[in-house]
JSON list of C-alpha atoms and ligand atoms in Angstrom, two decimals:
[
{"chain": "A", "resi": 120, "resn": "UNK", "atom": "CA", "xyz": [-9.49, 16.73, 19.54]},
{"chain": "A", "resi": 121, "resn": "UNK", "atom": "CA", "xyz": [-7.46, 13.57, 18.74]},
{"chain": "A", "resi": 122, "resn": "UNK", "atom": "CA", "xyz": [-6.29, 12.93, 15.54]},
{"chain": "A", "resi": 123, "resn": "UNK", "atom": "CA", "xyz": [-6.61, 10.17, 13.59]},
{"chain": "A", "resi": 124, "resn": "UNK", "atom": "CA", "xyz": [-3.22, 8.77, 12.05]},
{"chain": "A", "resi": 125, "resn": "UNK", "atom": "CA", "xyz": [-3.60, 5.73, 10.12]},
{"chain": "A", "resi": 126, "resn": "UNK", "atom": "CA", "xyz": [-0.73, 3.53, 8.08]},
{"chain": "A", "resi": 127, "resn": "UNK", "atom": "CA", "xyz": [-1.14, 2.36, 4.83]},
{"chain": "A", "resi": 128, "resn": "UNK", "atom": "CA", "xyz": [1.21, -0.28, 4.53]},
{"chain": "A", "resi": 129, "resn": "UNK", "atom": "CA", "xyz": [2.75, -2.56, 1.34]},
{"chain": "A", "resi": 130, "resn": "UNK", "atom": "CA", "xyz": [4.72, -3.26, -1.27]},
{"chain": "A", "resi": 131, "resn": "UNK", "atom": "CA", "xyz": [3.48, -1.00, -3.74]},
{"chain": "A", "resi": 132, "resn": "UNK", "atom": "CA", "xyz": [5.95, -2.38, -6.78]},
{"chain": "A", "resi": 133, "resn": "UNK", "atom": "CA", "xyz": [4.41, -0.46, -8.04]},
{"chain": "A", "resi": 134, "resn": "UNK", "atom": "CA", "xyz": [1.85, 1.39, -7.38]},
{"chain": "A", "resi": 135, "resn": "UNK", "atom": "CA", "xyz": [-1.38, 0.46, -9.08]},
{"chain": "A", "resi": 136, "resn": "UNK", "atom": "CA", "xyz": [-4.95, 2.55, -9.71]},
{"chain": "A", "resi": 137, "resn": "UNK", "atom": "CA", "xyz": [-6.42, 0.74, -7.10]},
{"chain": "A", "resi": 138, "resn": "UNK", "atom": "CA", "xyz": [-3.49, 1.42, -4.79]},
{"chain": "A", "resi": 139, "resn": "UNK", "atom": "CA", "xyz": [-4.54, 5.18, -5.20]},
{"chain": "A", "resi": 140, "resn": "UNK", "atom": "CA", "xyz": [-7.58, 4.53, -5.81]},
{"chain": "A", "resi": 141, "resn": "UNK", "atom": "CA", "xyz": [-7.62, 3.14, -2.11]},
{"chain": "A", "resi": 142, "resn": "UNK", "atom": "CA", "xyz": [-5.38, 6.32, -0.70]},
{"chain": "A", "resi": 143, "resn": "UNK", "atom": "CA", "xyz": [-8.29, 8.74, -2.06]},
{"chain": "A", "resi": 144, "resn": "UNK", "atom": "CA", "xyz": [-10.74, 7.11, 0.32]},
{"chain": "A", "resi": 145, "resn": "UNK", "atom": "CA", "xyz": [-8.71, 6.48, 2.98]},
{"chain": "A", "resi": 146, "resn": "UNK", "atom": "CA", "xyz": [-7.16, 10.41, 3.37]},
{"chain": "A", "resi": 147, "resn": "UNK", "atom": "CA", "xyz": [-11.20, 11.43, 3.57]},
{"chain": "A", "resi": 148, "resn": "UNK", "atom": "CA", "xyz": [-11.74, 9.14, 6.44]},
{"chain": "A", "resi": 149, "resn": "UNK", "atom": "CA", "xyz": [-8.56, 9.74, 8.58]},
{"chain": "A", "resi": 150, "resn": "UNK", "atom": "CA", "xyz": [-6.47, 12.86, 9.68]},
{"chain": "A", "resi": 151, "resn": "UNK", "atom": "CA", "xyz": [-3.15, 11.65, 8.37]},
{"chain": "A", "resi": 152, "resn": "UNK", "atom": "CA", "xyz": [-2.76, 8.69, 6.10]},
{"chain": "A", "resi": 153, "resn": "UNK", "atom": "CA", "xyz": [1.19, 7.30, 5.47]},
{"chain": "A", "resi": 154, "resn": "UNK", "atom": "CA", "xyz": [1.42, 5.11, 2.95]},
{"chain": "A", "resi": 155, "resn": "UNK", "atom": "CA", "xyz": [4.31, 3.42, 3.70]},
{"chain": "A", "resi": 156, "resn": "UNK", "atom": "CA", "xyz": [6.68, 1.12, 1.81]},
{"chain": "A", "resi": 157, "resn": "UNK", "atom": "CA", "xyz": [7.69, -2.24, 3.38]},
{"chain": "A", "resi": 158, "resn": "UNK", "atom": "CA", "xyz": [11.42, -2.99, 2.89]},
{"chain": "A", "resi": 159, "resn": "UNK", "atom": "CA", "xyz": [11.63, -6.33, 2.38]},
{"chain": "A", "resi": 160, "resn": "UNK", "atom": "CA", "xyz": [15.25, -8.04, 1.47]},
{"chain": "A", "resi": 161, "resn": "UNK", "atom": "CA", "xyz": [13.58, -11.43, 1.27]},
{"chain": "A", "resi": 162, "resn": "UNK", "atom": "CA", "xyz": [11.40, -10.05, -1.45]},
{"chain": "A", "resi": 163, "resn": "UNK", "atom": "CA", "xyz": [14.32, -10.04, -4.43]},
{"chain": "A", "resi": 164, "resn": "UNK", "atom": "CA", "xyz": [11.98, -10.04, -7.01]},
{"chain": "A", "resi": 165, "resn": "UNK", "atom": "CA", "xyz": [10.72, -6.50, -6.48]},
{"chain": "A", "resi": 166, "resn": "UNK", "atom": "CA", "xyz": [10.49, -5.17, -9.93]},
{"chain": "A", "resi": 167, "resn": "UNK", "atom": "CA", "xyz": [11.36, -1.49, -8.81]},
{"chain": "A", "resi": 168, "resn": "UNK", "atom": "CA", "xyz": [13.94, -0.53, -5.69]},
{"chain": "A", "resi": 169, "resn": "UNK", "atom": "CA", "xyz": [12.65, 1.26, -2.45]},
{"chain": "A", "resi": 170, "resn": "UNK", "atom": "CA", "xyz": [13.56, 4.59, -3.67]},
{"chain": "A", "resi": 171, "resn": "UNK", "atom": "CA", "xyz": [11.91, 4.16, -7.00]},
{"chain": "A", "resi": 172, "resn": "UNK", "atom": "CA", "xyz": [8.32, 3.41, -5.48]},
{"chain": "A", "resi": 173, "resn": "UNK", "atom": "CA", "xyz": [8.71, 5.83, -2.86]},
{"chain": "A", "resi": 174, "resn": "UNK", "atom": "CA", "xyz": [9.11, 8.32, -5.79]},
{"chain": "A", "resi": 175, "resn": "UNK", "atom": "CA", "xyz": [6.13, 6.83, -8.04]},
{"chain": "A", "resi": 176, "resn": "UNK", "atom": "CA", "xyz": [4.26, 7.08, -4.98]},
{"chain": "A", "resi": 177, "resn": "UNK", "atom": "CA", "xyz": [5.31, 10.71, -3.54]},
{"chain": "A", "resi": 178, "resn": "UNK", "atom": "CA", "xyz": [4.45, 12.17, -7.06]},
{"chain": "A", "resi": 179, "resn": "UNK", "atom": "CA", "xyz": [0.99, 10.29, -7.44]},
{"chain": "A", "resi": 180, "resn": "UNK", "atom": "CA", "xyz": [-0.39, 11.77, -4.13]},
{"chain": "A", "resi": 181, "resn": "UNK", "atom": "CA", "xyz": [1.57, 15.20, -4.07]},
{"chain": "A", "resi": 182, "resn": "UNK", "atom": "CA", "xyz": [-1.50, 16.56, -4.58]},
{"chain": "A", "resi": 183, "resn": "UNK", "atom": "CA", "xyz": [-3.01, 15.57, -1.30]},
{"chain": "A", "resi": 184, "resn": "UNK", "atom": "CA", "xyz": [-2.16, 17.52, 1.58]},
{"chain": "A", "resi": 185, "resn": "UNK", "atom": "CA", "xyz": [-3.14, 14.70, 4.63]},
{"chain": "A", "resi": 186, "resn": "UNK", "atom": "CA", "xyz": [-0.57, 11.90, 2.72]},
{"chain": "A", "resi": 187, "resn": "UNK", "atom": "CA", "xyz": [2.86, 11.49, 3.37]},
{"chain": "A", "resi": 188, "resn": "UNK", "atom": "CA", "xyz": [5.08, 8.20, 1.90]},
{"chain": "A", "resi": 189, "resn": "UNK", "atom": "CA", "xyz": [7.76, 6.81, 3.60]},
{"chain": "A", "resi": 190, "resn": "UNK", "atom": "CA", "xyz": [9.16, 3.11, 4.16]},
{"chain": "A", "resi": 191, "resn": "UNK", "atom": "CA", "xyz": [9.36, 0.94, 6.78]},
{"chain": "A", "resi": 192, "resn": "UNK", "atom": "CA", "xyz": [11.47, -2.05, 7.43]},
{"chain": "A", "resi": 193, "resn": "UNK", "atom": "CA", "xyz": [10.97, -4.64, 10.65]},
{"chain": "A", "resi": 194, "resn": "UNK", "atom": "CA", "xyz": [7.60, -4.91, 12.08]},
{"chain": "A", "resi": 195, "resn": "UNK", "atom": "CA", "xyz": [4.56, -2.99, 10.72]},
{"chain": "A", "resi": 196, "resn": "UNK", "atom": "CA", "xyz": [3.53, -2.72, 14.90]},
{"chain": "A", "resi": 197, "resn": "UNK", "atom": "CA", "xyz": [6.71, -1.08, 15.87]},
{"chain": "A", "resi": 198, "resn": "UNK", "atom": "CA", "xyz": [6.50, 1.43, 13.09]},
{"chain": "A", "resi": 199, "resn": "UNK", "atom": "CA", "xyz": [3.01, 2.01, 13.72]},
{"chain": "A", "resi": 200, "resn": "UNK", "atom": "CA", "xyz": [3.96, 2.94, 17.24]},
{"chain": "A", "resi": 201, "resn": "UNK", "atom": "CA", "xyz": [6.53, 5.08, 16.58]},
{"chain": "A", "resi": 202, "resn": "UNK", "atom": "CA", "xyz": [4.40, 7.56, 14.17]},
{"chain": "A", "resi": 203, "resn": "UNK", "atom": "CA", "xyz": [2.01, 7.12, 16.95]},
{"chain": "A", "resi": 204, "resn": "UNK", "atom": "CA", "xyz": [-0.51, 5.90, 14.70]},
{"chain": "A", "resi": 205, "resn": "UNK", "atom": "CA", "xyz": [-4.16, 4.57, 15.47]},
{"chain": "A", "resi": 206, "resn": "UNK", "atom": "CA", "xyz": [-5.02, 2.61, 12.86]},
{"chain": "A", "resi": 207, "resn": "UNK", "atom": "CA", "xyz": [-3.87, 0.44, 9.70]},
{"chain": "A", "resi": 208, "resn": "UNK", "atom": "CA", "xyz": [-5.56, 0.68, 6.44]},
{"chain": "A", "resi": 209, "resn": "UNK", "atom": "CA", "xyz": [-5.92, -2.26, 4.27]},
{"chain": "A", "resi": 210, "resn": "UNK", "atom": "CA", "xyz": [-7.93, -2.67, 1.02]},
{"chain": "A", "resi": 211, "resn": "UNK", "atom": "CA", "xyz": [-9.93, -6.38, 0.42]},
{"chain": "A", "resi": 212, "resn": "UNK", "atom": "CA", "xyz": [-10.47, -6.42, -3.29]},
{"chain": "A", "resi": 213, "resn": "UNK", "atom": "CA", "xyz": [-12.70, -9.87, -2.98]},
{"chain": "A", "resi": 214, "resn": "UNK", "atom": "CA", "xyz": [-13.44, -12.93, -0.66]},
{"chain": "A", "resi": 215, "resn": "UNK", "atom": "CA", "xyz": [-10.23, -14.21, -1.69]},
{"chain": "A", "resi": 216, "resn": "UNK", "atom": "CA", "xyz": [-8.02, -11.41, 0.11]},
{"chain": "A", "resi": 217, "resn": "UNK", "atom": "CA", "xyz": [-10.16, -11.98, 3.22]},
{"chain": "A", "resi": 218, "resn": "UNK", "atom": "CA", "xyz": [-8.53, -15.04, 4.83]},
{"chain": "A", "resi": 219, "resn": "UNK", "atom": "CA", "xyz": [-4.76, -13.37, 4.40]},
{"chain": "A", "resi": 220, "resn": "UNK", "atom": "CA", "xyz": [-6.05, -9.85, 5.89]},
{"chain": "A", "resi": 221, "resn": "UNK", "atom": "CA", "xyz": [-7.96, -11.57, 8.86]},
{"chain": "A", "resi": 222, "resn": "UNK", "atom": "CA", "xyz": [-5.13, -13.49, 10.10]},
{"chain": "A", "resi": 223, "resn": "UNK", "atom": "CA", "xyz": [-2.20, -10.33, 9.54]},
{"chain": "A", "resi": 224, "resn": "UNK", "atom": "CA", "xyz": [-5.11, -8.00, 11.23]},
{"chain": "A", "resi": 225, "resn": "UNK", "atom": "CA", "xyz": [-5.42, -10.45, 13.91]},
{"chain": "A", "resi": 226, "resn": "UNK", "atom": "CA", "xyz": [-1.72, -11.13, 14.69]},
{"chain": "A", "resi": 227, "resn": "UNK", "atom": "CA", "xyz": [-1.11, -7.21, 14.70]},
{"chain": "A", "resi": 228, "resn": "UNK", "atom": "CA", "xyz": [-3.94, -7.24, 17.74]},
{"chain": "A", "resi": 229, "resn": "UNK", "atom": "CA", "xyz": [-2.03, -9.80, 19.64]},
{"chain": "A", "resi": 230, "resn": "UNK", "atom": "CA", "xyz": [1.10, -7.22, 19.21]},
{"chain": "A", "resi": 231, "resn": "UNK", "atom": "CA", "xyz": [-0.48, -4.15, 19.59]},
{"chain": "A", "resi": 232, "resn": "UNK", "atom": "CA", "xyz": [-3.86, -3.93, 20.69]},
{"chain": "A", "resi": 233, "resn": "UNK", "atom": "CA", "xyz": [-4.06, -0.48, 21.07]},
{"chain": "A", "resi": 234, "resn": "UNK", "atom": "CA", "xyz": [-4.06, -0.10, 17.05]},
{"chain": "A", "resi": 235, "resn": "UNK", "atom": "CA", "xyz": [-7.10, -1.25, 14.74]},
{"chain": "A", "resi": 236, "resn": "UNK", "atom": "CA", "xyz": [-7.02, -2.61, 11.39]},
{"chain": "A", "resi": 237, "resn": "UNK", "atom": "CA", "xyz": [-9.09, -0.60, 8.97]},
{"chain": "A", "resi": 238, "resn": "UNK", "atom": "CA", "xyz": [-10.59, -2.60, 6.36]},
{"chain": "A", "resi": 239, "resn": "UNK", "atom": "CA", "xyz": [-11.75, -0.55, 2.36]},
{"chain": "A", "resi": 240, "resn": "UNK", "atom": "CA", "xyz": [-13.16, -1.55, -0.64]},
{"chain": "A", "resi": 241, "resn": "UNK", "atom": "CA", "xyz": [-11.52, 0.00, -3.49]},
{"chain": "A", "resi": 242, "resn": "UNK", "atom": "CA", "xyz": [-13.40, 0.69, -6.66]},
{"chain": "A", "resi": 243, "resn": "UNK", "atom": "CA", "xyz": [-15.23, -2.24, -8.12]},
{"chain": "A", "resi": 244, "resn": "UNK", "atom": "CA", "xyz": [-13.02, -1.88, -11.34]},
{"chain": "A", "resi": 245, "resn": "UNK", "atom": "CA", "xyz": [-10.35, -2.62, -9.35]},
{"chain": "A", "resi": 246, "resn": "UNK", "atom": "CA", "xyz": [-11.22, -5.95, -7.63]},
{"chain": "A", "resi": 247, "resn": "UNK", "atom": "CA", "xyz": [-9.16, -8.01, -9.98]},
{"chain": "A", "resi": 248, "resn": "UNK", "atom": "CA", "xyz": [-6.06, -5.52, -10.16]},
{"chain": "A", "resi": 249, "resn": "UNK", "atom": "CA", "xyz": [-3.11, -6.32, -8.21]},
{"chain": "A", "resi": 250, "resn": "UNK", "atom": "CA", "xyz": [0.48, -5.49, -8.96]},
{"chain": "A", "resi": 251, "resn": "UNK", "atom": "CA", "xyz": [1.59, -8.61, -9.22]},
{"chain": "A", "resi": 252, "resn": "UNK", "atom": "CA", "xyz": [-0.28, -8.97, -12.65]},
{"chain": "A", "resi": 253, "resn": "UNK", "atom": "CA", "xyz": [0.34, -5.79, -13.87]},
{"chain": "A", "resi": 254, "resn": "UNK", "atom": "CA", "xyz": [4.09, -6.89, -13.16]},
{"chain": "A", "resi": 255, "resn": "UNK", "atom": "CA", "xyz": [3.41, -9.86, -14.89]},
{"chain": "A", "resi": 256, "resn": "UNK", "atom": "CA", "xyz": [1.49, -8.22, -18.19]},
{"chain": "A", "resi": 257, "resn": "UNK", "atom": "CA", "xyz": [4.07, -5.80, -18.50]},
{"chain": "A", "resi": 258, "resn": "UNK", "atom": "CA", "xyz": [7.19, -8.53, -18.28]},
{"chain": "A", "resi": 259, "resn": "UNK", "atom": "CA", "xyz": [5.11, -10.16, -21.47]},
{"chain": "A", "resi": 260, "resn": "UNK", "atom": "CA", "xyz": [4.36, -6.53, -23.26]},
{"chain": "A", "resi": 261, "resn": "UNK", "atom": "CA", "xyz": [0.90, -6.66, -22.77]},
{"chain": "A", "resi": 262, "resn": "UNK", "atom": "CA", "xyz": [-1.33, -3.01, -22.63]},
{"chain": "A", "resi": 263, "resn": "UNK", "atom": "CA", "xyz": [-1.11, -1.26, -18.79]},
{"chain": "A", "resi": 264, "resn": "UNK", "atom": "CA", "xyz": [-3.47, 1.51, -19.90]},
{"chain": "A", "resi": 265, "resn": "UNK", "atom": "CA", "xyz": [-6.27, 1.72, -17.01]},
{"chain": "A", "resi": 266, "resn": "UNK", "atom": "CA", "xyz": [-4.31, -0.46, -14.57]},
{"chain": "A", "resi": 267, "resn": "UNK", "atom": "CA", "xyz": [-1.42, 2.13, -13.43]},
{"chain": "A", "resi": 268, "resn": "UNK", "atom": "CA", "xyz": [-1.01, 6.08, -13.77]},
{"chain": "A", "resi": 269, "resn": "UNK", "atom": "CA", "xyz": [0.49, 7.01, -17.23]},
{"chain": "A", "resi": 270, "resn": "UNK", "atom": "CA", "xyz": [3.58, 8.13, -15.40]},
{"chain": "A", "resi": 271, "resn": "UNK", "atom": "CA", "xyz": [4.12, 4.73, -13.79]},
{"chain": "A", "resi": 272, "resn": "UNK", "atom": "CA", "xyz": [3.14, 3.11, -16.91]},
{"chain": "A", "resi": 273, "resn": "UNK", "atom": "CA", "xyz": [6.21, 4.72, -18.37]},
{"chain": "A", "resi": 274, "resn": "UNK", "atom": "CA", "xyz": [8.98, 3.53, -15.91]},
{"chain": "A", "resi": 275, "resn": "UNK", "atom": "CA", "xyz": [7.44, -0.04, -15.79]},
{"chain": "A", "resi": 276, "resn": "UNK", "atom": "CA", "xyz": [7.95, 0.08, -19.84]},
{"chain": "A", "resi": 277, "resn": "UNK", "atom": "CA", "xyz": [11.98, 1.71, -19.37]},
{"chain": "A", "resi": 278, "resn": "UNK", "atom": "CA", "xyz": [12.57, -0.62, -16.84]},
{"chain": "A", "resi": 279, "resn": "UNK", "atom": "CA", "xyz": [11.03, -3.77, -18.57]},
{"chain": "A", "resi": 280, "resn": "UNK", "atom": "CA", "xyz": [12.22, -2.94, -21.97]},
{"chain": "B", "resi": 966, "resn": "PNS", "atom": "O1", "xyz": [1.30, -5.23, -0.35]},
{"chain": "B", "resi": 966, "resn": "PNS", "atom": "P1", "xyz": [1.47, -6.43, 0.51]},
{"chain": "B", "resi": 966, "resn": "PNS", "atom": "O2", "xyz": [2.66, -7.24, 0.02]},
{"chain": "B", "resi": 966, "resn": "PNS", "atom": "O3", "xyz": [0.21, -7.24, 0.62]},
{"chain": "B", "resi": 966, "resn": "PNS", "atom": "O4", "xyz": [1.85, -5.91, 1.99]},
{"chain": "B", "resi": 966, "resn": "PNS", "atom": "C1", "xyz": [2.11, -6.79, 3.03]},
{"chain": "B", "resi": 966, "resn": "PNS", "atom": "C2", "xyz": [2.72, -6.05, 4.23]},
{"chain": "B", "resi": 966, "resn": "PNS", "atom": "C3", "xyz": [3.97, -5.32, 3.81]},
{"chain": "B", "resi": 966, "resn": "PNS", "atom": "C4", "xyz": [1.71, -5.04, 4.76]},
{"chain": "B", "resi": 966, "resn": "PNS", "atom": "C5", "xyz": [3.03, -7.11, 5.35]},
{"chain": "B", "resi": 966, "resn": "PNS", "atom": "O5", "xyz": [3.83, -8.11, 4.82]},
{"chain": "B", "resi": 966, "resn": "PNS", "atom": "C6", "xyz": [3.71, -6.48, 6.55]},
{"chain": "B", "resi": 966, "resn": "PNS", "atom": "O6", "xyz": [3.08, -5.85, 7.36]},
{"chain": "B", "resi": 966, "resn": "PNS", "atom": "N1", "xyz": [5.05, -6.65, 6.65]},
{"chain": "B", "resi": 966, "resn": "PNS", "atom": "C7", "xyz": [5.85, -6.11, 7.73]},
{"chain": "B", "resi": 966, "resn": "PNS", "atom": "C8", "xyz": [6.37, -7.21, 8.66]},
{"chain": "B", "resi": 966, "resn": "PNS", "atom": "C9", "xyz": [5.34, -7.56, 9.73]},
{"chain": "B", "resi": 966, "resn": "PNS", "atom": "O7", "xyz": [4.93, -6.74, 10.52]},
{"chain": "B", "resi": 966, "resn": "PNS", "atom": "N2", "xyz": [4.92, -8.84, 9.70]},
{"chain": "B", "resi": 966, "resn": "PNS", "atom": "C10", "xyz": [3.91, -9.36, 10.61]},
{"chain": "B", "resi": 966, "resn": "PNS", "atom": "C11", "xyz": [2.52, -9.23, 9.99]},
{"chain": "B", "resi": 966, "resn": "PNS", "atom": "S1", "xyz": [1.27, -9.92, 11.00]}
]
């Protein structure tokens, strides 16, 4: 029977709850699910360094035996195709995501159009998390509690403080 290999790609920096809340539906739905870390040198803002969020992420989902993490640099297509995936997961937390997912789902098509975009609601008390703001509230001290796992909560504070 064929099996289903999808790619869960971002940034991840870091990882948030609706991040994993995201990877919990998505590795009931699919075979294999590789959430996987876009290298991104333009991006020098990144709060945390590849290997750091491939760690956060590795020991938040160790537990699951369909996920693997890795990272990915170059085009999200090419990688796809090389771990022979099917599919790319993406979460739309609200309207607002919708116009940005539409037009990177659609451009992927034009590249690959063997693969399909997935699309998944996280949680509903997760619509307005995103880790920019959770970068932001933790830059300014505010409370992370119910936003990110305990464990990332931690290094965000060591690496802030
Ligand atoms: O978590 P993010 O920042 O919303 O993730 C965006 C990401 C990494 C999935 C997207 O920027 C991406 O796929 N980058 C890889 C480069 C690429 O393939 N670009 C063409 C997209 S149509």
């Amino acid at each position: 029977m064929k099996q289903i290999i999808a790619i869960y790609p971002g940034s991840f920096d870091p990882v948030t709850n609706g991040h994993l809340d995201l990877i919990h539906r998505g590795c009931k739905l699919f075979d294999r699910l590789i959430v996987a870390i876009a290298r991104n040198p333009e991006k020098d803002s990144s709060l945390f360094s590849l290997e750091e969020r491939i760690e956060m992420l590795q020991a938040m989902t160790a537990e699951i035996d369909n996920v693997t993490v890795d990272a990915f640099e170059g085009l999200l297509m090419n990688y796809c195709i090389e771990k022979h995936a099917n599919a790319v997961l993406r979460g739309i937390r609200a309207v607002s995501d919708y116009e940005f997912e539409l037009q990177m789902a659609l451009m992927n098509r034009k590249l690959e159009p063997r693969l399909e975009t997935v699309f998944m609601l996280p949680g509903e008390s997760y619509s307005y998390l995103s880790a920019k703001l959770v970068r932001e509230i933790a830059k300014l001290g505010g409370p992370l509690a119910g936003l990110v796992p305990p464990l990332v909560e931690q290094r965000i504070r060591s690496k802030v403080s």
